[in-house]
Tab-separated table of C-alpha atoms and ligand atoms in Angstrom:
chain	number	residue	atom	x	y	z
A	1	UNK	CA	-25.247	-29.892	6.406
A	2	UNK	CA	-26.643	-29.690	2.920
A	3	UNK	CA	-30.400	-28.527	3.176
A	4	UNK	CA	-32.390	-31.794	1.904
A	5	UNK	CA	-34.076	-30.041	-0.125
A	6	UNK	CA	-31.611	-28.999	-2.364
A	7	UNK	CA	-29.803	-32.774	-2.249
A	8	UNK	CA	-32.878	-33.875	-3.994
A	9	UNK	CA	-33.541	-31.339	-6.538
A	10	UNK	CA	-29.353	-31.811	-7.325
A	11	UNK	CA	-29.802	-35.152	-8.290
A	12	UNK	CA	-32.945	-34.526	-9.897
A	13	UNK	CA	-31.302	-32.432	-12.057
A	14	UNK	CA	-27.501	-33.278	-12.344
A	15	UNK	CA	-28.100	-36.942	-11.267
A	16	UNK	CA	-25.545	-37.120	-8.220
A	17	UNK	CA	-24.797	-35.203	-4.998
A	18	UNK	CA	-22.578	-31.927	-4.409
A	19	UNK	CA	-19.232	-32.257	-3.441
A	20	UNK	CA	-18.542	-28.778	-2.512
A	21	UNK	CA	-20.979	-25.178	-1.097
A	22	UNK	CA	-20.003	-22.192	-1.686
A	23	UNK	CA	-21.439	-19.385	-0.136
A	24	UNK	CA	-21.037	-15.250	-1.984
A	25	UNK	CA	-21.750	-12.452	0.388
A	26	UNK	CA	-23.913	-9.347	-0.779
A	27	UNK	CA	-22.059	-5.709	0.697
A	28	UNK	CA	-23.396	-2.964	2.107
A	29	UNK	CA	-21.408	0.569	0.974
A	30	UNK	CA	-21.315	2.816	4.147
A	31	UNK	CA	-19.997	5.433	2.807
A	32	UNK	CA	-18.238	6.461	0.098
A	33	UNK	CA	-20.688	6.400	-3.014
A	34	UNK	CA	-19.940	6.863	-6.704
A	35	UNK	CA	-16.399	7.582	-6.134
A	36	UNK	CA	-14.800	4.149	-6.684
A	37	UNK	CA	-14.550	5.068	-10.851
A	38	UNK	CA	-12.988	8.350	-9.801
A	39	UNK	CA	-10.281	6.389	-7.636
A	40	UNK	CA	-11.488	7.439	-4.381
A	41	UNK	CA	-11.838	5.741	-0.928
A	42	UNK	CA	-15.001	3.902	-0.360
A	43	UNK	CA	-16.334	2.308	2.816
A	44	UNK	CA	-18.213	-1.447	2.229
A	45	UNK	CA	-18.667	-4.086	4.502
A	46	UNK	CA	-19.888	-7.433	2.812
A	47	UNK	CA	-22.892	-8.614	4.890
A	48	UNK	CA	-24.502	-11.924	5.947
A	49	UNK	CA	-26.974	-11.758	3.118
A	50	UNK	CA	-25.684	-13.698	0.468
A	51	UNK	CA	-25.577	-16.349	-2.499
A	52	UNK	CA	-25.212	-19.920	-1.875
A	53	UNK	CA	-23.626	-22.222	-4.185
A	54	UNK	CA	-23.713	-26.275	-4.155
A	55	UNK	CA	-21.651	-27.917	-6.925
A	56	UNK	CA	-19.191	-30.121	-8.183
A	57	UNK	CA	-17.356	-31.208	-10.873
A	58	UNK	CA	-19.097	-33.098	-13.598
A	59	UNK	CA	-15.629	-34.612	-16.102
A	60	UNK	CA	-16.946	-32.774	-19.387
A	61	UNK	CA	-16.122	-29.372	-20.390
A	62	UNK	CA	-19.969	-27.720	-19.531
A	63	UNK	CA	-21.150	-26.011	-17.074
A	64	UNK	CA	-24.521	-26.008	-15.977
A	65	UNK	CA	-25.847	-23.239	-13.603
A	66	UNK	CA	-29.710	-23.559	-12.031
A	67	UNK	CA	-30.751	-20.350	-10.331
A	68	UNK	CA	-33.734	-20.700	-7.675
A	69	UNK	CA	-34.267	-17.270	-7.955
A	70	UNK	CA	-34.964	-17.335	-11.689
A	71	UNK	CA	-36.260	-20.904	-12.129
A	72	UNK	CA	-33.723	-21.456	-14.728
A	73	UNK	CA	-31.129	-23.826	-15.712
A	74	UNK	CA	-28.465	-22.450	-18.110
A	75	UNK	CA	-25.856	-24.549	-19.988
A	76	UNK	CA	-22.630	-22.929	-20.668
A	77	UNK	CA	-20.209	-23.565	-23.149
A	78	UNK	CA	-16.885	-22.046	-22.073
A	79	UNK	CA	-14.748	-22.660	-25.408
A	80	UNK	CA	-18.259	-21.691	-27.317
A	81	UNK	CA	-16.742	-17.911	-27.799
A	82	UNK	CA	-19.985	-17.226	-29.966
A	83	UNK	CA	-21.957	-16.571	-27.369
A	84	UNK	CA	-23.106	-12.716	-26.855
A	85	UNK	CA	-24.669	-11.531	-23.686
A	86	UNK	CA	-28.309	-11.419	-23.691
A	87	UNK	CA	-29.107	-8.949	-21.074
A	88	UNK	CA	-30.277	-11.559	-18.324
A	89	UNK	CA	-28.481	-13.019	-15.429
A	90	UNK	CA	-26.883	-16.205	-17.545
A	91	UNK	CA	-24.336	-12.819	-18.444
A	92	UNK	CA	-22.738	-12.428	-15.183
A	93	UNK	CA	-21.487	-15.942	-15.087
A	94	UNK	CA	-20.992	-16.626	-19.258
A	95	UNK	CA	-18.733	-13.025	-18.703
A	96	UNK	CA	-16.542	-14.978	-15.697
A	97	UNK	CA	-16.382	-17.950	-18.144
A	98	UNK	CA	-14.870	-16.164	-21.376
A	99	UNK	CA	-12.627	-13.641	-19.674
A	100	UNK	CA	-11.333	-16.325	-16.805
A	101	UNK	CA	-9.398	-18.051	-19.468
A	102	UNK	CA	-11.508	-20.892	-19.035
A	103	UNK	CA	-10.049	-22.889	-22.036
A	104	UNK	CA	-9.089	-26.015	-20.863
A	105	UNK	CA	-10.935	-29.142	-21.380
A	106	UNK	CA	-13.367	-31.469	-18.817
A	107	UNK	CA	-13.067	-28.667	-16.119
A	108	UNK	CA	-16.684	-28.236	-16.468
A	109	UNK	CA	-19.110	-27.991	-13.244
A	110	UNK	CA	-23.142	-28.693	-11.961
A	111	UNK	CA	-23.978	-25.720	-9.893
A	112	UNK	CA	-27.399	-24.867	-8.017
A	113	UNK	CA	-27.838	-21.892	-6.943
A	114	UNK	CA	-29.647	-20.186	-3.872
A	115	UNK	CA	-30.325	-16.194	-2.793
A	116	UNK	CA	-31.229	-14.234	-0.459
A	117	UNK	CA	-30.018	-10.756	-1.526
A	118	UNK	CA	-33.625	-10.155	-3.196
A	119	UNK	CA	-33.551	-6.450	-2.488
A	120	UNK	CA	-31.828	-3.902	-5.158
A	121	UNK	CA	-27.991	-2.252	-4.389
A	122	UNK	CA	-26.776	-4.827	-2.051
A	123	UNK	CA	-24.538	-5.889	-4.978
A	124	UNK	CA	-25.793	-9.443	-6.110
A	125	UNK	CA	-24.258	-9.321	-9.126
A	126	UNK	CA	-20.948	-8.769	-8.136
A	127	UNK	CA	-21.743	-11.654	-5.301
A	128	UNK	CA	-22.512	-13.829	-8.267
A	129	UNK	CA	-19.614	-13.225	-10.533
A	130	UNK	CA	-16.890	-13.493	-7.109
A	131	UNK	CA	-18.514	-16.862	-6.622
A	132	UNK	CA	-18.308	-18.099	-10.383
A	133	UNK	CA	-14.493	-16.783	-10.118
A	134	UNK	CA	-13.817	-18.538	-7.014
A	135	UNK	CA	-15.171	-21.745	-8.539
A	136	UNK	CA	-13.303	-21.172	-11.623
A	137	UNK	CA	-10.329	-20.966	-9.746
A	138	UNK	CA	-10.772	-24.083	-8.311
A	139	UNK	CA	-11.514	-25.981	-11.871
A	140	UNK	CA	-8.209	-24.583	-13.688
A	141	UNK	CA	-5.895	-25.080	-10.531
A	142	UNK	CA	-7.310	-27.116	-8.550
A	143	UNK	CA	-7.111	-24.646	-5.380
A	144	UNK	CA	-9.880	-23.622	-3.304
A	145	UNK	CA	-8.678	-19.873	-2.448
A	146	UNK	CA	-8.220	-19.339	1.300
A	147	UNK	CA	-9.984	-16.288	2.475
A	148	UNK	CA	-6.665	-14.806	3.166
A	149	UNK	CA	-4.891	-14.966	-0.152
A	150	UNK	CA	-5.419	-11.200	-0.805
A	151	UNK	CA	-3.461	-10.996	-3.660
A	152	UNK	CA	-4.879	-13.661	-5.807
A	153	UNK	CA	-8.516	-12.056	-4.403
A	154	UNK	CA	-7.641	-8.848	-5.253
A	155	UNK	CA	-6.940	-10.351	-9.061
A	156	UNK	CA	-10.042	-12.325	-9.352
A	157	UNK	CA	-12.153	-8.880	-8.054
A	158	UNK	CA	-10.521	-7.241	-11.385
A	159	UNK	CA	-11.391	-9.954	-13.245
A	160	UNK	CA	-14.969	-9.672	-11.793
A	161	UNK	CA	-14.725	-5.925	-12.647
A	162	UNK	CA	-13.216	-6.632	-16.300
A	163	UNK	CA	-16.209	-9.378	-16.767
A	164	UNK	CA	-18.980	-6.901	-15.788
A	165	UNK	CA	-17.710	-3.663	-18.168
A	166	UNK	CA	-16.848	-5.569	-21.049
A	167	UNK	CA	-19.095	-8.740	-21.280
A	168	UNK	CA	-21.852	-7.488	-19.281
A	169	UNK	CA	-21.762	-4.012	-20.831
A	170	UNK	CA	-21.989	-2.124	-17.150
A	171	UNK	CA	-19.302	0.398	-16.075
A	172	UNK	CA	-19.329	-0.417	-12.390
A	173	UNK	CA	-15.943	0.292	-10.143
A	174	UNK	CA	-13.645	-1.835	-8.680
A	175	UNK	CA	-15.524	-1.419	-5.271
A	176	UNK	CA	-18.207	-4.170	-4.838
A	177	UNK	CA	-16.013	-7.612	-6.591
A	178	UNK	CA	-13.592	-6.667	-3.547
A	179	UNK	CA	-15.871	-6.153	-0.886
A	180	UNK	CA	-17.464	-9.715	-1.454
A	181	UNK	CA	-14.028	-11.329	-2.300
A	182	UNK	CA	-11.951	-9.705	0.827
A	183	UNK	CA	-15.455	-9.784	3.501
A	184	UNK	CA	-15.815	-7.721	6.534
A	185	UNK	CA	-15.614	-3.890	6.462
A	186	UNK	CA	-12.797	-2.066	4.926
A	187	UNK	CA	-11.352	1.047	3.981
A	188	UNK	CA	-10.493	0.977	0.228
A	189	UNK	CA	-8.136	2.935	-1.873
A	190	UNK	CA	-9.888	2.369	-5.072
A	191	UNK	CA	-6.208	3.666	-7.554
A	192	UNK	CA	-3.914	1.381	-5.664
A	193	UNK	CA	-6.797	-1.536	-4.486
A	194	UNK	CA	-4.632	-0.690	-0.542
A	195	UNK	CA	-7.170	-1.989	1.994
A	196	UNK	CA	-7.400	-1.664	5.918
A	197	UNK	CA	-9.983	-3.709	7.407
A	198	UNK	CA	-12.397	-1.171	9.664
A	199	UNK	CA	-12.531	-0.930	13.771
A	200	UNK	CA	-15.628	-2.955	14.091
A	201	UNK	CA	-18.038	-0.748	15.681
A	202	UNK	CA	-19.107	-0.844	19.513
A	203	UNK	CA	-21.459	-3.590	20.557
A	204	UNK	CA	-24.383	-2.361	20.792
A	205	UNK	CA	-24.403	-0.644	17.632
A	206	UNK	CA	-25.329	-2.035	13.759
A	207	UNK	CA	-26.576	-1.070	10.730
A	208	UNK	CA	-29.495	-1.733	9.323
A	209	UNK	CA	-30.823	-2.059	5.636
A	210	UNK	CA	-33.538	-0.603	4.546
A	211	UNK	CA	-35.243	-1.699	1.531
A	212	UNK	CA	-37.729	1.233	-0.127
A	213	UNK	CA	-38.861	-1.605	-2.546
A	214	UNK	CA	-38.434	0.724	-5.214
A	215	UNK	CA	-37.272	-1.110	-8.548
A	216	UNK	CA	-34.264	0.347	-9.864
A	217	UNK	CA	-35.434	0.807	-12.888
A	218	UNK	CA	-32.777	3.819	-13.849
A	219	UNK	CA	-30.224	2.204	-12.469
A	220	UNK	CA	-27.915	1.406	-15.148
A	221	UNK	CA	-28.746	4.540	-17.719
A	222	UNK	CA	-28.564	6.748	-14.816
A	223	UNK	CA	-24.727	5.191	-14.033
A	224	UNK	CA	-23.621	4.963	-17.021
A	225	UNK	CA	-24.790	8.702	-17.652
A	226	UNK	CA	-22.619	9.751	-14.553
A	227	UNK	CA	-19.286	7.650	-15.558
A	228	UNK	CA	-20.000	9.569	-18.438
A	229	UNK	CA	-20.051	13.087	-16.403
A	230	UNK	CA	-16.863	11.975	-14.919
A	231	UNK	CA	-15.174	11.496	-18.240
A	232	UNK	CA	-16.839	14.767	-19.533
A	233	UNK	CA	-14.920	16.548	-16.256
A	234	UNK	CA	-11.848	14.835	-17.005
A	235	UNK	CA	-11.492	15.861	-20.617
A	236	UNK	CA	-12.264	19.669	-19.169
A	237	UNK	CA	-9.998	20.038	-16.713
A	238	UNK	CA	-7.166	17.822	-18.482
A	239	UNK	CA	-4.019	17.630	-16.444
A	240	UNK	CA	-5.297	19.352	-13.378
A	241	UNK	CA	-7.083	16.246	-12.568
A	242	UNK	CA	-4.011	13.512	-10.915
A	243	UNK	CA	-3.737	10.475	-13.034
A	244	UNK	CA	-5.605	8.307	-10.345
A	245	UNK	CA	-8.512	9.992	-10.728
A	246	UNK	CA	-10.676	12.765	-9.915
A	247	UNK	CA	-11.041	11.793	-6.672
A	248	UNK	CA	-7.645	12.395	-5.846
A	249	UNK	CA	-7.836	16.357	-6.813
A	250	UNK	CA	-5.164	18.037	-3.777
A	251	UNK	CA	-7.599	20.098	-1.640
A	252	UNK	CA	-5.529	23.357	-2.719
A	253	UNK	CA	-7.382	22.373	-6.601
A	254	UNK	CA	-10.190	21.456	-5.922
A	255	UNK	CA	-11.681	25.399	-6.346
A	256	UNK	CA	-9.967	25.928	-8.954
A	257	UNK	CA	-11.147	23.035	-10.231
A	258	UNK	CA	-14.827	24.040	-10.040
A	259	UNK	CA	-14.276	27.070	-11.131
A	260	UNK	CA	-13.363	25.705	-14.956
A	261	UNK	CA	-16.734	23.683	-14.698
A	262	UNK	CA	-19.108	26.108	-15.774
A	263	UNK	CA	-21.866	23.812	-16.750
A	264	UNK	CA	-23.685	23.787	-13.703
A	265	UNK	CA	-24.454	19.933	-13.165
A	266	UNK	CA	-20.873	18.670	-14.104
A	267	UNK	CA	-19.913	21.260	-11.278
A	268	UNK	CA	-22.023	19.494	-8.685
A	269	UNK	CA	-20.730	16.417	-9.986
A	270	UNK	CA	-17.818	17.405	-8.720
A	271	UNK	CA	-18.330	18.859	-5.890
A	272	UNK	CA	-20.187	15.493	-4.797
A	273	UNK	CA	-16.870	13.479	-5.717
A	274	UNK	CA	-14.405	16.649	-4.217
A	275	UNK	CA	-16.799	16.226	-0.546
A	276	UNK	CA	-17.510	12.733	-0.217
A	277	UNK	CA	-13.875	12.023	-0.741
A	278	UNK	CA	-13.117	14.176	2.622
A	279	UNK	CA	-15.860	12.513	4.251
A	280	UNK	CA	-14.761	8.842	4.055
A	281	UNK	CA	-11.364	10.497	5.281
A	282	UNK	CA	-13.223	11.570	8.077
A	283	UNK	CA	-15.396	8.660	8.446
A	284	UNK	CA	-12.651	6.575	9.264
A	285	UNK	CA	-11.014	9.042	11.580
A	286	UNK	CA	-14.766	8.922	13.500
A	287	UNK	CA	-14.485	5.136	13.728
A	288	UNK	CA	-11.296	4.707	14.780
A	289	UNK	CA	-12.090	7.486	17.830
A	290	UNK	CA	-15.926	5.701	18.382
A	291	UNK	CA	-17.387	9.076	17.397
A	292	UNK	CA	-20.862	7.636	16.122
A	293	UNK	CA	-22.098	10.604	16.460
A	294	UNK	CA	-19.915	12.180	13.829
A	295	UNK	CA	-19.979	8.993	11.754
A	296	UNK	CA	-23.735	9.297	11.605
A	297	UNK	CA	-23.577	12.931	10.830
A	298	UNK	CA	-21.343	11.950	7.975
A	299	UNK	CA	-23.468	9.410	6.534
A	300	UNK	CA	-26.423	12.523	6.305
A	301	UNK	CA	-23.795	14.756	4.202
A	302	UNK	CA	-23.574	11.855	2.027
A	303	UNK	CA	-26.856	11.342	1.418
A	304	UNK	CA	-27.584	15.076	0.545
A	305	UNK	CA	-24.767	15.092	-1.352
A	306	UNK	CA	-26.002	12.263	-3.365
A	307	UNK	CA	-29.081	13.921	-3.654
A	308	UNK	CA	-28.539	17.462	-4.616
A	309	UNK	CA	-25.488	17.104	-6.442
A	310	UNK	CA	-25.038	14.069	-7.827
A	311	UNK	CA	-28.912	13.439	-8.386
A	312	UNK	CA	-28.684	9.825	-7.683
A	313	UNK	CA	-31.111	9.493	-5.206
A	314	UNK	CA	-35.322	8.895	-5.855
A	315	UNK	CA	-38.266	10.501	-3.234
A	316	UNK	CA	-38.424	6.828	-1.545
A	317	UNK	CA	-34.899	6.915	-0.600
A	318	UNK	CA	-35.255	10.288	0.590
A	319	UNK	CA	-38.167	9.484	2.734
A	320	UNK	CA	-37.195	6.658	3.995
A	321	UNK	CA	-33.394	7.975	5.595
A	322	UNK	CA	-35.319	10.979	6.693
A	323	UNK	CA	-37.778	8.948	8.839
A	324	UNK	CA	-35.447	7.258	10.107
A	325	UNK	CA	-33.655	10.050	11.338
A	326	UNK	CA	-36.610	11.410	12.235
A	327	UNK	CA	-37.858	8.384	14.645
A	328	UNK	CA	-35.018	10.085	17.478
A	329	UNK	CA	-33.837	6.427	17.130
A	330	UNK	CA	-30.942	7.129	14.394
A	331	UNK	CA	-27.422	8.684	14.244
A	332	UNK	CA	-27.771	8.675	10.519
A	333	UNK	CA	-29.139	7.087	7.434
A	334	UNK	CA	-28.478	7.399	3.705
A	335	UNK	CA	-28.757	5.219	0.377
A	336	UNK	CA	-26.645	2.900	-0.567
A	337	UNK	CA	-25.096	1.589	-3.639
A	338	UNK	CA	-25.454	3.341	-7.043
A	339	UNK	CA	-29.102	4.512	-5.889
A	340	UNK	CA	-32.368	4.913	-7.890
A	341	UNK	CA	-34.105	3.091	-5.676
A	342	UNK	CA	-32.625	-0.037	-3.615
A	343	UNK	CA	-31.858	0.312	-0.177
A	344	UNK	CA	-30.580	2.729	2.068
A	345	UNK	CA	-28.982	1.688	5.161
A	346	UNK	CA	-28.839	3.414	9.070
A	347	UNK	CA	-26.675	3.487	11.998
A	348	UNK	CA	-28.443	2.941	14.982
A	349	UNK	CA	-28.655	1.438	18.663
A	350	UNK	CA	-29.180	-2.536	18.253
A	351	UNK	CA	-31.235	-2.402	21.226
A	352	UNK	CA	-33.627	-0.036	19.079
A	353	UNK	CA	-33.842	-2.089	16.219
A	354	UNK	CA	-37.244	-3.539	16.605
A	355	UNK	CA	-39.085	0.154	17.492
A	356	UNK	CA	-36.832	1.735	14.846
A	357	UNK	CA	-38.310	-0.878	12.231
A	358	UNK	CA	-41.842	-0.250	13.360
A	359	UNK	CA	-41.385	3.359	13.298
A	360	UNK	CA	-40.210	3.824	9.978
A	361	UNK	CA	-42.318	1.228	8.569
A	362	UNK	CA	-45.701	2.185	9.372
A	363	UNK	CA	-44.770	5.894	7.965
A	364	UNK	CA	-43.245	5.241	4.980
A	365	UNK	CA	-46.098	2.703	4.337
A	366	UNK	CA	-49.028	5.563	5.163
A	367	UNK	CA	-46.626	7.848	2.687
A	368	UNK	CA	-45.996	5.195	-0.298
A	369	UNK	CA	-48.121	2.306	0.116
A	370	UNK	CA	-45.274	0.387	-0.167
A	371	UNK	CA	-44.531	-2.159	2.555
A	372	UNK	CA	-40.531	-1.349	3.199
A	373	UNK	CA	-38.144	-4.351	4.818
A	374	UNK	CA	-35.776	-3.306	7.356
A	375	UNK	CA	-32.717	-5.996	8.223
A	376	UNK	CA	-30.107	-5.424	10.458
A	377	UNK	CA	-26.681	-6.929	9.265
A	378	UNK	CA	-23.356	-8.208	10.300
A	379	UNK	CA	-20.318	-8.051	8.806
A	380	UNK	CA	-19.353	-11.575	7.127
A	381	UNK	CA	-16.180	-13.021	5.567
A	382	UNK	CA	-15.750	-12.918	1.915
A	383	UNK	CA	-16.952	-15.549	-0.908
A	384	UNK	CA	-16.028	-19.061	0.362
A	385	UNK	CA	-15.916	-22.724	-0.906
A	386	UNK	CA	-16.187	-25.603	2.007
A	387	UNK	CA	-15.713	-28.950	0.906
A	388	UNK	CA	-18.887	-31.173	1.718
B	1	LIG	C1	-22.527	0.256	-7.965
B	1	LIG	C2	-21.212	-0.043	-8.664
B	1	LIG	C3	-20.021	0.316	-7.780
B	1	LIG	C4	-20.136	1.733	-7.217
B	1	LIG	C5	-21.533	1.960	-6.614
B	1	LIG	C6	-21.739	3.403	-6.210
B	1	LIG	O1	-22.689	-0.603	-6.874
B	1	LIG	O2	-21.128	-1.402	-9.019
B	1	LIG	O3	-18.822	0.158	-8.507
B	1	LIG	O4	-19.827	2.685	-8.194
B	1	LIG	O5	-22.548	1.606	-7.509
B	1	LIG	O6	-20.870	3.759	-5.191
């Protein structure tokens, strides 16, 4: 079961076979965006594009890490706490390694690793640093996590989280390390990390990615700048804001709430997280009663909302959810994911997938010259090891 391919360049480079694959999904947000840091409820579902992960335990106390993707083998040091972050991927599992109280001798591990999230905002970092805590795990206790112990998932996502702000330097929410940790589609109470898993959705319906190929390029100033909105609004408003988070402002507040935010773009701010936080309310009300209709309506507020007030959004994004609306073929599209480019995703009939593609392809290629990818996707389970 173990491609050939990689059972020879293994023991080209670690000189022995892998015991154990691991396999990291990538997630899909549909809907609920920038309101995890505000404590809100968000909507991902961690898809069947993922990372893959062959390894095993090598009796010393390093770990080595080869990424396909980057062509580069990276040697890690866990008890080495001089190492500092460099700004490249070797972070995301160094920042696992330091915070995951990795301290204990000859636990180290040979790991080769395999993508195929390769388009921006379907969370492949956070896929990366769930399957470097998984394997951790495993080296301090000897336990390979079973997909359904929640509560030791649910730890290792905020360890994930805890990894990314503070070794990493981004501050991304709690949303994406649980979405590739728990798997499938859920409704998430970002304050308390309460979960239900979503109705799936009828048959012949799915969602479909769609890449703009846009770099995102802004990405992490532009988030940053908007965790730093959200603090801004918190300091303003003080205790009418609920300790949770702005997110969970009582509807009663919530105008008089704007009405204190006279700067005009921290008022849209809010007024983004205020709106989308009654939409994934609704969202789930329109699963649960298989109104796609109104789910796909939804997913439009969103994405206006996420362009007009939050100004998260880029022209390629824009065009590409409006053509897809557009082709008659869609109930709704918007981004995905902190935005700036990435992906956007759509709900549509699986039966239309291939003339939706074509559609909104050969427009958004005449409009940007840019050759889009669209991928329908499935809901998969969360980041799991399988013994070889
Ligand atoms: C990124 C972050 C998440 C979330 C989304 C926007 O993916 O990592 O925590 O804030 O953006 O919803």
């Amino acid at each position: 079961m173990v491609p050939n391919s990689i059972l020879k360049e293994f023991n080209q480079r670690f000189d022995g076979s892998p015991t154990h694959y691991i396999r990291s999904p990538g997630r899909i947000n549909l809907i609920g965006e920038h309101i995890d840091y505000c404590g809100g409820l968000v909507m991902p579902m961690a898809i069947n594009q993922s990372i893959h992960g062959w390894y095993r335990f090598n009796q010393s106390s390093q770990i080595n890490v080869y990424s396909e993707q980057f062509g580069q083998q990276v040697a890690i040091n866990p008890l080495d706490v001089a190492q500092k972050p460099c700004g490249q991927w070797r972070d995301y599992p160094q920042g696992i390694l330091r915070l995951g109280v990795h301290r204990q001798l000859a636990k180290g591990f040979d790991l080769y690793i395999r993508s195929d999230i390769d388009a921006g905002g379907l969370s492949s970092s956070a896929s990366l640093l769930a399957m470097m805590s998984l394997i951790n795990h495993q080296a301090l206790t000897g336990e390979v996590l079973a997909l359904g112990a929640r509560g030791e998932r649910l730890s290792l996502a905020l360890l994930c989280q805890q990894a990314e702000n503070q070794f990493v330097g981004v501050p991304s929410g709690i949303m994406d390390p649980v979405s590739v940790l728990i798997g499938g589609a859920i409704v998430l109470a970002c304050q308390t990390l309460k979960f239900e898993q979503l109705k799936a959705l009828p048959p012949d319906y799915c969602f479909v990615v769609m890449d703009t190929r846009v770099p995102r390029t802004l990405a992490s100033s532009g988030y940053a700048q908007r965790v730093d909105e959200i603090q801004q609004i918190k300091s303003i408003l003080g205790e009418k804001i609920p300790a949770g988070g702005l997110a969970l402002c009582p509807e009663a507040e919530m105008v008089n709430c704007l009405d204190k935010l006279t700067d005009p773009s921290l008022n849209r701010r809010a007024r983004h997280i205020f709106s989308e936080q009654r939409r994934v309310k609704q969202a789930a009300d329109a699963i649960n009663a298989d109104d796609l209709e109104q789910f796909g309506q939804l997913m439009q507020d969103s994405h206006r909302s996420l362009q007009r007030d939050y100004e998260v959004s880029c022209p390629e994004l824009d065009l590409i959810c409006s053509l897809s609306k557009s082709s008659g073929l869609s109930l709704g599209a918007r981004m995905t994911g902190a935005g700036f480019g990435g992906c956007a995703i759509s709900l549509i009939r699986t039966r239309d997938a291939r003339s939706h593609a074509s559609l909104v392809k050969n427009r958004y290629m005449a409009e940007t010259g840019l050759e889009p990818r669209l991928i329908t996707c499935e809901p998969a389970t969360g980041t799991q090891i399988i013994e070889l």
